[in-house]
PDB file of C-alpha atoms in Angstrom:
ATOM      1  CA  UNK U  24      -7.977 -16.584   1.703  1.00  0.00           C
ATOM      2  CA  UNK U  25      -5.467 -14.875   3.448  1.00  0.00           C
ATOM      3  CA  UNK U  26      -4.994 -13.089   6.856  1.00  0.00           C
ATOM      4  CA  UNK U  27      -2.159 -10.431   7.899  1.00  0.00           C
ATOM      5  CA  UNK U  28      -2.764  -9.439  11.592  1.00  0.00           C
ATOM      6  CA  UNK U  29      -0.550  -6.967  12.718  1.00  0.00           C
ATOM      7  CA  UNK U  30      -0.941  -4.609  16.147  1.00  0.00           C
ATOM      8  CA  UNK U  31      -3.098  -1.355  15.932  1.00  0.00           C
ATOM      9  CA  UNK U  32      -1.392   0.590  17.821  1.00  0.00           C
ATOM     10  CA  UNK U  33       2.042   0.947  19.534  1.00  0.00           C
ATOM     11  CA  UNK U  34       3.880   3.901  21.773  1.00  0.00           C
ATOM     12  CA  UNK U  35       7.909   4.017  22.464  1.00  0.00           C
ATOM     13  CA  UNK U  36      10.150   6.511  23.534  1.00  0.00           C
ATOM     14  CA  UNK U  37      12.854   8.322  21.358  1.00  0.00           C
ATOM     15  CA  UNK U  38      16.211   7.006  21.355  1.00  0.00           C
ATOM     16  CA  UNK U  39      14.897   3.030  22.227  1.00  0.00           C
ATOM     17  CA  UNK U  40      14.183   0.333  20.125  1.00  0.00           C
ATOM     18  CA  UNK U  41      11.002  -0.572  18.850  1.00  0.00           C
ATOM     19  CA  UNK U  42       9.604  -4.069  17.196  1.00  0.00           C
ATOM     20  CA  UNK U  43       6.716  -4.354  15.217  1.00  0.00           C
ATOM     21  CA  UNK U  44       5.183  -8.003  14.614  1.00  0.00           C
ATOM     22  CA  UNK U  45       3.468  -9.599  11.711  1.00  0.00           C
ATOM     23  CA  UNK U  46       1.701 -12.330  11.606  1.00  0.00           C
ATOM     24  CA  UNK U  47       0.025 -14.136   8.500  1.00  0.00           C
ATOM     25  CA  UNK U  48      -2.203 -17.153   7.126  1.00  0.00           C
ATOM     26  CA  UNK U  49      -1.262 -17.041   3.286  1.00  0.00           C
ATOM     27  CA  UNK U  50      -1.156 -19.663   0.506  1.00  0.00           C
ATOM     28  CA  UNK U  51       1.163 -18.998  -2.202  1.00  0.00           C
ATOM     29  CA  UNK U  52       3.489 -17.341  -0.299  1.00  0.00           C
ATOM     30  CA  UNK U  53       5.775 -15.055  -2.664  1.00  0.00           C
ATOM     31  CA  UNK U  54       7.601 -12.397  -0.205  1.00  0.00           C
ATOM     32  CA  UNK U  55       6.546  -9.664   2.207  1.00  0.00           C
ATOM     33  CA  UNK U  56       6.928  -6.189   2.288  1.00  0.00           C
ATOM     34  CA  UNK U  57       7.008  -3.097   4.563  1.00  0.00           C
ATOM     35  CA  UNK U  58       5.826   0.464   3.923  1.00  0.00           C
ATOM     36  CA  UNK U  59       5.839   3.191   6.278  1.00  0.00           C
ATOM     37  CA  UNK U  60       3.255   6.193   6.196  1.00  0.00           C
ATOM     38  CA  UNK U  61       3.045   9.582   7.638  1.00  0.00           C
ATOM     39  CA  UNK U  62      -0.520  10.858   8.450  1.00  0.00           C
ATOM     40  CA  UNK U  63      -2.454  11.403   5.006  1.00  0.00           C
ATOM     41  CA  UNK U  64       0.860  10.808   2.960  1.00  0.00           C
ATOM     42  CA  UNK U  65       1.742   7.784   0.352  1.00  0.00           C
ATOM     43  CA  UNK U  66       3.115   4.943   2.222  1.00  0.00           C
ATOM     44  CA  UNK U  67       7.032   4.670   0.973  1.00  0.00           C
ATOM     45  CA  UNK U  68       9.002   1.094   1.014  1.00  0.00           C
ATOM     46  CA  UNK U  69      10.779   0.501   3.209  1.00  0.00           C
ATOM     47  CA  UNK U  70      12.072  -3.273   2.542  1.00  0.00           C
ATOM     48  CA  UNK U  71      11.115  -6.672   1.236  1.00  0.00           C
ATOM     49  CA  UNK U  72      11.535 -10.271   2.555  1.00  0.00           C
ATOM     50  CA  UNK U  73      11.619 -13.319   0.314  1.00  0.00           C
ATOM     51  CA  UNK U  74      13.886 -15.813   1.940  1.00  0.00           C
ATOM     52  CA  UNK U  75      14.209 -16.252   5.986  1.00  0.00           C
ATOM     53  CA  UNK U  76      16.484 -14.477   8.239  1.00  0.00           C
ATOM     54  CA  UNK U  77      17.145 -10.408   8.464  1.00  0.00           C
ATOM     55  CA  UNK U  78      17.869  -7.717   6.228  1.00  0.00           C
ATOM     56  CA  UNK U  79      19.100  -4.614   7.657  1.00  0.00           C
ATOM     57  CA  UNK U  80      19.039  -1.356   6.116  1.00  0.00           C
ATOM     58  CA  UNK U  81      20.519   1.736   8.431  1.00  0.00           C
ATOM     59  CA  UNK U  82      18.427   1.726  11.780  1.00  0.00           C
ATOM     60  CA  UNK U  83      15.551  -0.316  10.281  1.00  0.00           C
ATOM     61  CA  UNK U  84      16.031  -4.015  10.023  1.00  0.00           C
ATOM     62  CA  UNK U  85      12.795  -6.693   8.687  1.00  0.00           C
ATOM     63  CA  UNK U  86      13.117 -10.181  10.038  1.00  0.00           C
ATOM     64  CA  UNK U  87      11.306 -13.599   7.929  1.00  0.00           C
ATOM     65  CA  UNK U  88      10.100 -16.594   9.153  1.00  0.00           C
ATOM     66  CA  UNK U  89       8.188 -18.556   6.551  1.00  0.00           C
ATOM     67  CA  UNK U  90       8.044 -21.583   8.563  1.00  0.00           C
ATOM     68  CA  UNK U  91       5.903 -19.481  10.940  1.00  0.00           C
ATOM     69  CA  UNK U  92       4.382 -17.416   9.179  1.00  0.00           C
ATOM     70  CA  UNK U  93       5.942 -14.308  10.664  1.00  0.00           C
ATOM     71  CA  UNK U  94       7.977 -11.366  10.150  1.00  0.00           C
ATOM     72  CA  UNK U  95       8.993  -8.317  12.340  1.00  0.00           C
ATOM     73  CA  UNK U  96      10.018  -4.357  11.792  1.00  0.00           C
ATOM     74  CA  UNK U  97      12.761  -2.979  14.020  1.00  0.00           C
ATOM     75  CA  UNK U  98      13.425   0.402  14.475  1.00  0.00           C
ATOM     76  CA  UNK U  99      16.938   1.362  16.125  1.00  0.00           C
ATOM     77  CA  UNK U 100      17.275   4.807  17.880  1.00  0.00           C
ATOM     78  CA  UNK U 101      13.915   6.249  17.656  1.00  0.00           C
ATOM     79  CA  UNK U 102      13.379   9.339  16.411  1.00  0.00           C
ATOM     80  CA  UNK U 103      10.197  11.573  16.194  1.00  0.00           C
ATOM     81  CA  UNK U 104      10.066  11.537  12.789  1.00  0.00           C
ATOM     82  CA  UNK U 105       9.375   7.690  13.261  1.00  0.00           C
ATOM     83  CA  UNK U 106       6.149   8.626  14.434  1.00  0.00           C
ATOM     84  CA  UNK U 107       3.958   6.954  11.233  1.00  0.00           C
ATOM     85  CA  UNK U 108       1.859   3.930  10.410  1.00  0.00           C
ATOM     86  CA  UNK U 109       3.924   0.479   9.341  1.00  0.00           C
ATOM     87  CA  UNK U 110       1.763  -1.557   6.786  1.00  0.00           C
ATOM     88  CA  UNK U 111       2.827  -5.241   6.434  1.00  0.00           C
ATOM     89  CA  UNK U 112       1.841  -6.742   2.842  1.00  0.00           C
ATOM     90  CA  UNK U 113       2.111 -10.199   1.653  1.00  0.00           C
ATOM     91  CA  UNK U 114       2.641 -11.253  -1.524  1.00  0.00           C
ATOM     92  CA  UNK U 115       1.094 -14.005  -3.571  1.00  0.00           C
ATOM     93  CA  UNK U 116       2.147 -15.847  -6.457  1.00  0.00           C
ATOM     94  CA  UNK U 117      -0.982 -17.625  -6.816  1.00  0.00           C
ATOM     95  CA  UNK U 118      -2.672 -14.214  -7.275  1.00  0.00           C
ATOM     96  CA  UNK U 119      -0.891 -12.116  -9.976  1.00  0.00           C
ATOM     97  CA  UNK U 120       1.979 -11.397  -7.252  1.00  0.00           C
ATOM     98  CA  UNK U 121      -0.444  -8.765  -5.956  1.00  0.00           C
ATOM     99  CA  UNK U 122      -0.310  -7.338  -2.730  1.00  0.00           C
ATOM    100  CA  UNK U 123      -2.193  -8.061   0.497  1.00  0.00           C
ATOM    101  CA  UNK U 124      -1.786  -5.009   2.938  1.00  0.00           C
ATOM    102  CA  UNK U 125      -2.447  -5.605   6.800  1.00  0.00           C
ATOM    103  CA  UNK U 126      -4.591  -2.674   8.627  1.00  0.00           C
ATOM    104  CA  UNK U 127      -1.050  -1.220   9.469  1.00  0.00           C
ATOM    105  CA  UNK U 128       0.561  -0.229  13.100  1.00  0.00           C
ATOM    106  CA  UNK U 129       0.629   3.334  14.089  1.00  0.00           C
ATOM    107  CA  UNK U 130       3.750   3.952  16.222  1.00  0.00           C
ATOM    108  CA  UNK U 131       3.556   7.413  18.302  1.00  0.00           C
ATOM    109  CA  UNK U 132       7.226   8.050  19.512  1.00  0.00           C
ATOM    110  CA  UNK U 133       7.209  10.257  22.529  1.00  0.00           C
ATOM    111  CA  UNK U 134      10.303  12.330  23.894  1.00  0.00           C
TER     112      UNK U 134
ATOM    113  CA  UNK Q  13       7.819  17.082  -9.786  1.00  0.00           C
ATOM    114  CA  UNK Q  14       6.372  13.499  -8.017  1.00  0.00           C
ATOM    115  CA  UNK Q  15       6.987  10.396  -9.956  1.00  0.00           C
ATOM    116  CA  UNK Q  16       3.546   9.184  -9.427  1.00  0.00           C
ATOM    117  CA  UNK Q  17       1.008  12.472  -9.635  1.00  0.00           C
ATOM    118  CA  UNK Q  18      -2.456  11.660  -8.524  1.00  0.00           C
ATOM    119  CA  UNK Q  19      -5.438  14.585  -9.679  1.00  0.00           C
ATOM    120  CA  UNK Q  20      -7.292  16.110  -8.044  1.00  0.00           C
ATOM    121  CA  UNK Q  21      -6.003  15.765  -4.556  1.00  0.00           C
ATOM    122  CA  UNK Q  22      -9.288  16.547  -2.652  1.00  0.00           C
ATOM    123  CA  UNK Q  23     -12.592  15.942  -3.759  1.00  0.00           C
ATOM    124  CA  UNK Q  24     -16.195  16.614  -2.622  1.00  0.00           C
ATOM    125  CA  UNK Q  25     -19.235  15.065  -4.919  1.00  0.00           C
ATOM    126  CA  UNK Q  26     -22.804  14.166  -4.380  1.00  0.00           C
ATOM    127  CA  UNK Q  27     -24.436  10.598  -4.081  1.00  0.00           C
ATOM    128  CA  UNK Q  28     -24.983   9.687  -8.022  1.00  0.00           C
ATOM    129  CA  UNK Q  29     -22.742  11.277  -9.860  1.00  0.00           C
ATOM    130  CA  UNK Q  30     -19.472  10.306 -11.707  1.00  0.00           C
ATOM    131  CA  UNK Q  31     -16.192  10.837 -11.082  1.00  0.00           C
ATOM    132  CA  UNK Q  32     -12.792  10.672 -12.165  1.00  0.00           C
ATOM    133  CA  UNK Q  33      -9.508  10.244 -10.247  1.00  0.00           C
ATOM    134  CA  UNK Q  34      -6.486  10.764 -12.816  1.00  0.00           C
ATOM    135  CA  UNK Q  35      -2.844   8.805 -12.400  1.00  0.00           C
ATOM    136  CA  UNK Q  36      -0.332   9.604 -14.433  1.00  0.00           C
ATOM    137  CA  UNK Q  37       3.613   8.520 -13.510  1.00  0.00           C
ATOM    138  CA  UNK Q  38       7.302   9.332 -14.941  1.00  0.00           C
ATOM    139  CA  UNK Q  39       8.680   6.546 -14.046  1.00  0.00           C
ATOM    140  CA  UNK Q  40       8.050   3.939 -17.316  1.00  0.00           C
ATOM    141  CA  UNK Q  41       6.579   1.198 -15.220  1.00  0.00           C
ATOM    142  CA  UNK Q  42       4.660  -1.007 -16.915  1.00  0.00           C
ATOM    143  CA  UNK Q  43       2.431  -2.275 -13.936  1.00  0.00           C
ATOM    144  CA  UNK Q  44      -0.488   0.211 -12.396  1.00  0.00           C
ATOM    145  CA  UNK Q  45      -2.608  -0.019  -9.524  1.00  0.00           C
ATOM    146  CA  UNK Q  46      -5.630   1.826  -7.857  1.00  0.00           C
ATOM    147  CA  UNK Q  47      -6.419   0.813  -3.694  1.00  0.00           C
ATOM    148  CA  UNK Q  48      -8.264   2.310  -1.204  1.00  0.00           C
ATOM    149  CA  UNK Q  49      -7.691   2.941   1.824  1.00  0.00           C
ATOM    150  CA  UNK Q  50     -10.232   3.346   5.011  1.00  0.00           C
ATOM    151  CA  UNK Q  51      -9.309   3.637   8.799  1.00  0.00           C
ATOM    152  CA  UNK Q  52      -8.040   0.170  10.067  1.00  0.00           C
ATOM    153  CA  UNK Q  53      -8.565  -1.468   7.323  1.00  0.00           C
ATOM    154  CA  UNK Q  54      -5.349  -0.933   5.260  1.00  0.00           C
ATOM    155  CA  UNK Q  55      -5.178  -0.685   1.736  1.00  0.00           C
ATOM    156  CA  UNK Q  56      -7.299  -2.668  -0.580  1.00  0.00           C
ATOM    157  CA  UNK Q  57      -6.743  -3.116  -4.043  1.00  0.00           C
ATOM    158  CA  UNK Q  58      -9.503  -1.757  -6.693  1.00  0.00           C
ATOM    159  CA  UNK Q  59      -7.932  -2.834 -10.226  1.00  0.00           C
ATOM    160  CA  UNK Q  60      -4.644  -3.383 -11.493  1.00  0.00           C
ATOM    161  CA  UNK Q  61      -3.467  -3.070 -15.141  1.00  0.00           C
ATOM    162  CA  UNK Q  62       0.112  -4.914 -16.242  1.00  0.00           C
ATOM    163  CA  UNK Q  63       0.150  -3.427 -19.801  1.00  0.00           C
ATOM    164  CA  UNK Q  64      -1.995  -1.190 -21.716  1.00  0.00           C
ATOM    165  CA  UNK Q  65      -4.105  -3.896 -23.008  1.00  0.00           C
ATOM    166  CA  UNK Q  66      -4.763  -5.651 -19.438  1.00  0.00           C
ATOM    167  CA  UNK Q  67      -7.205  -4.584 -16.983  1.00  0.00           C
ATOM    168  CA  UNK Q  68      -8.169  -6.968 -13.853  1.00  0.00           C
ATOM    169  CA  UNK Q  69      -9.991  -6.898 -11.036  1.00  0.00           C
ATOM    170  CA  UNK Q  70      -8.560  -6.358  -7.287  1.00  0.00           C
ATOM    171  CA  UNK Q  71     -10.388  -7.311  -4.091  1.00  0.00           C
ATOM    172  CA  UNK Q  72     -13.447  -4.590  -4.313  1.00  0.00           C
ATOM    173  CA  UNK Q  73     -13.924  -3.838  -8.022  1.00  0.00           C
ATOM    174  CA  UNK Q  74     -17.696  -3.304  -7.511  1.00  0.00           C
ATOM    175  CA  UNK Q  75     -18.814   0.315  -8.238  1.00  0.00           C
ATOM    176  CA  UNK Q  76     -15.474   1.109  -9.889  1.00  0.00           C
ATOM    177  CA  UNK Q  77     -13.942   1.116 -13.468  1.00  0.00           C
ATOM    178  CA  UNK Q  78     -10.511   2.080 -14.689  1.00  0.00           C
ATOM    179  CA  UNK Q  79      -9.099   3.156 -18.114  1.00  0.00           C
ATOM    180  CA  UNK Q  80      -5.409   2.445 -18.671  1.00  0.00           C
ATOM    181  CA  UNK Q  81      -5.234   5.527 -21.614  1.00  0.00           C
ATOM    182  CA  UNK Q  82      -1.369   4.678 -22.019  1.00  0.00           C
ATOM    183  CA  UNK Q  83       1.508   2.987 -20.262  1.00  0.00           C
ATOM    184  CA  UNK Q  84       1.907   6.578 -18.211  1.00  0.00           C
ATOM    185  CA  UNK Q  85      -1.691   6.928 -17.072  1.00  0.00           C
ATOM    186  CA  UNK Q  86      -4.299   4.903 -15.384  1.00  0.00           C
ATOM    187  CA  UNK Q  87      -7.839   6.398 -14.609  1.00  0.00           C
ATOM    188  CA  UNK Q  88     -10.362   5.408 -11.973  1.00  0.00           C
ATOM    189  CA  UNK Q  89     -14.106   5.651 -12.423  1.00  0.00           C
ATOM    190  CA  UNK Q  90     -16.955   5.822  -9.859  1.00  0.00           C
ATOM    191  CA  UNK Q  91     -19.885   5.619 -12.462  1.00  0.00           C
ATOM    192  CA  UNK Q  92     -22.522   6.630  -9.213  1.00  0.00           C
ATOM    193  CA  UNK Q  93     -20.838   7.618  -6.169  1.00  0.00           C
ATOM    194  CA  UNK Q  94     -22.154   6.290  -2.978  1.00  0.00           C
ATOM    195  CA  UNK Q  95     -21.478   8.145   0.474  1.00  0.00           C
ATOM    196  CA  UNK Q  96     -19.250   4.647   1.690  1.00  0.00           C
ATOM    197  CA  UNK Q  97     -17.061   5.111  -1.201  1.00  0.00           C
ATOM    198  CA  UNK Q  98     -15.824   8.249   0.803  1.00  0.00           C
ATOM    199  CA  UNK Q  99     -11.800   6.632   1.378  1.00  0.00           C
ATOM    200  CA  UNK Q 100      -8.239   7.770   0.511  1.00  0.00           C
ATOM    201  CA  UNK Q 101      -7.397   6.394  -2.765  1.00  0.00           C
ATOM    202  CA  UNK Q 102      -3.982   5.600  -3.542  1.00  0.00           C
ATOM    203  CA  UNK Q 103      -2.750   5.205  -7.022  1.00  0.00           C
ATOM    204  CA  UNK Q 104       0.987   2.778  -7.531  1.00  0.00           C
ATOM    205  CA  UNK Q 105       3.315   2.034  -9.693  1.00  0.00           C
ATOM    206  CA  UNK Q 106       5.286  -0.698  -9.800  1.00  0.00           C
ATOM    207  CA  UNK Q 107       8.316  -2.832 -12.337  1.00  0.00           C
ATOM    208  CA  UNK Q 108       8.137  -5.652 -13.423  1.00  0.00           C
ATOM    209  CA  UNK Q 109      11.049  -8.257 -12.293  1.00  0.00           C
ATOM    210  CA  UNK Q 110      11.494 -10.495  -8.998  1.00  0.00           C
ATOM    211  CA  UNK Q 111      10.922  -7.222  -6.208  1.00  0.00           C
ATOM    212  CA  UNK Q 112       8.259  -5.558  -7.958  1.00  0.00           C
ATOM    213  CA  UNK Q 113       8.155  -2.804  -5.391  1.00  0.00           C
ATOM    214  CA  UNK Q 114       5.243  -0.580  -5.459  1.00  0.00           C
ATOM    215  CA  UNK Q 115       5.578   3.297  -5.573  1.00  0.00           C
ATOM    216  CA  UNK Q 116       2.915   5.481  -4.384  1.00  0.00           C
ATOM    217  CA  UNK Q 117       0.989   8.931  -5.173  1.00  0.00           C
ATOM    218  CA  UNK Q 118       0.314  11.024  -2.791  1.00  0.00           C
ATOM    219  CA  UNK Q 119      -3.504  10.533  -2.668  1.00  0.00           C
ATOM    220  CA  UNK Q 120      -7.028  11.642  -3.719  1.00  0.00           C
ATOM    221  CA  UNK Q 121      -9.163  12.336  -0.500  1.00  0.00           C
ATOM    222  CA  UNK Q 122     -12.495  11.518  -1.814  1.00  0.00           C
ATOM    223  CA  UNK Q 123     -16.083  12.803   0.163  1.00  0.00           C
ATOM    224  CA  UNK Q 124     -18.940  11.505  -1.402  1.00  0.00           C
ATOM    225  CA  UNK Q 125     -22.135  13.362   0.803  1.00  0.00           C
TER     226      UNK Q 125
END
């Protein structure tokens, strides 16, 4: 099987820097994704790891470790509209390259 | 107009009967998907469909069904509601190729009493 553990829950002020971790168990390993989502909205993509290392896109950068097992979301200059859930997904390539989605972080920026 | 339109947005139905939720998207993928999505538990995947032809089952098929009527349009069934089938169900999209990025509707907010 597979487990994505990510943390529930996470508060940081506008204007700082924020990580959010991901952690997962996973055989077939075939790339990982991140999706933000506002409050009763679609999540939207927001990037995609498949090798290790970073990949930076404007304020938002997603970090890979396969080795490990781990990835991270940074957010650069917080800004209120950051305020939204971050869903981690895993793909497998032992299972139709479908996605896995952990139960997501909810960042709350506050002034 | 959305790329990827989800019908109806909100719905409210009674335990046993059947329902609908319609998908229908602009963007000429090939590849369709139906999750759903309840608090802290992310999004799990119903049924996905690569081609008109293909249907298979995601991680919690039981008590759903799905009709891919064309490559633009991918249906999901519940043939008896039941009141913990009340979620936010998310219809995607996605290309084929090495990314294969999904692309979301907007939601159905379904309340089954």
């Amino acid at each position: 099987g597979q487990n994505i553990d990510q943390p529930t829950e996470m508060t940081a002020t506008e204007g700082a820097i924020v990580q959010i971790n991901c952690t997962y168990q996973t055989s077939g390993f075939n790339g990982l994704f991140w999706y933000q989502q506002h409050a009763g909205e679609a999540p939207t993509f927001l990037s995609y790891n498949v090798l290790d290392g970073l990949e930076e896109k404007g304020r938002f950068s997603s970090f890979l470790s396969r080795s490990k097992g781990y990835s991270y979301l940074l957010l650069k200059e917080l800004q209120m509209k950051d305020s939204a859930s971050y869903l981690c997904a895993v793909r497998r390539a032992n299972a139709g390259n479908m996605l896995t989605f952990g139960g997501g972080t909810r960042l709350m920026v506050k002034p | 107009d959305a790329d990827v339109t989800q019908t109806p947005r909100n719905r409210i139905t009674k335990t046993g009967k059947r329902i609908m939720l319609e998908c229908s998207q602009t963007k000429g993928h090939d590849r369709m998907y139906w999750y759903r999505q309840d608090p802290g538990l992310g999004l799990r995947l119903i049924y996905y469909s690569f081609d008109v032809k293909d249907i298979n089952k995601g991680e919690i098929s039981d008590g759903y069904s799905v009709s891919r009527q064309a490559q633009a349009k991918f249906s999901l069934s519940l043939e008896s509601a039941i009141p913990n089938q009340t979620a936010l169900y998310f219809c995607a999209t996605a290309p084929g190729g090495s990314e294969n990025i999904q692309y979301f509707g907007a939601g159905t907010r379904l309340s089954v009493l």
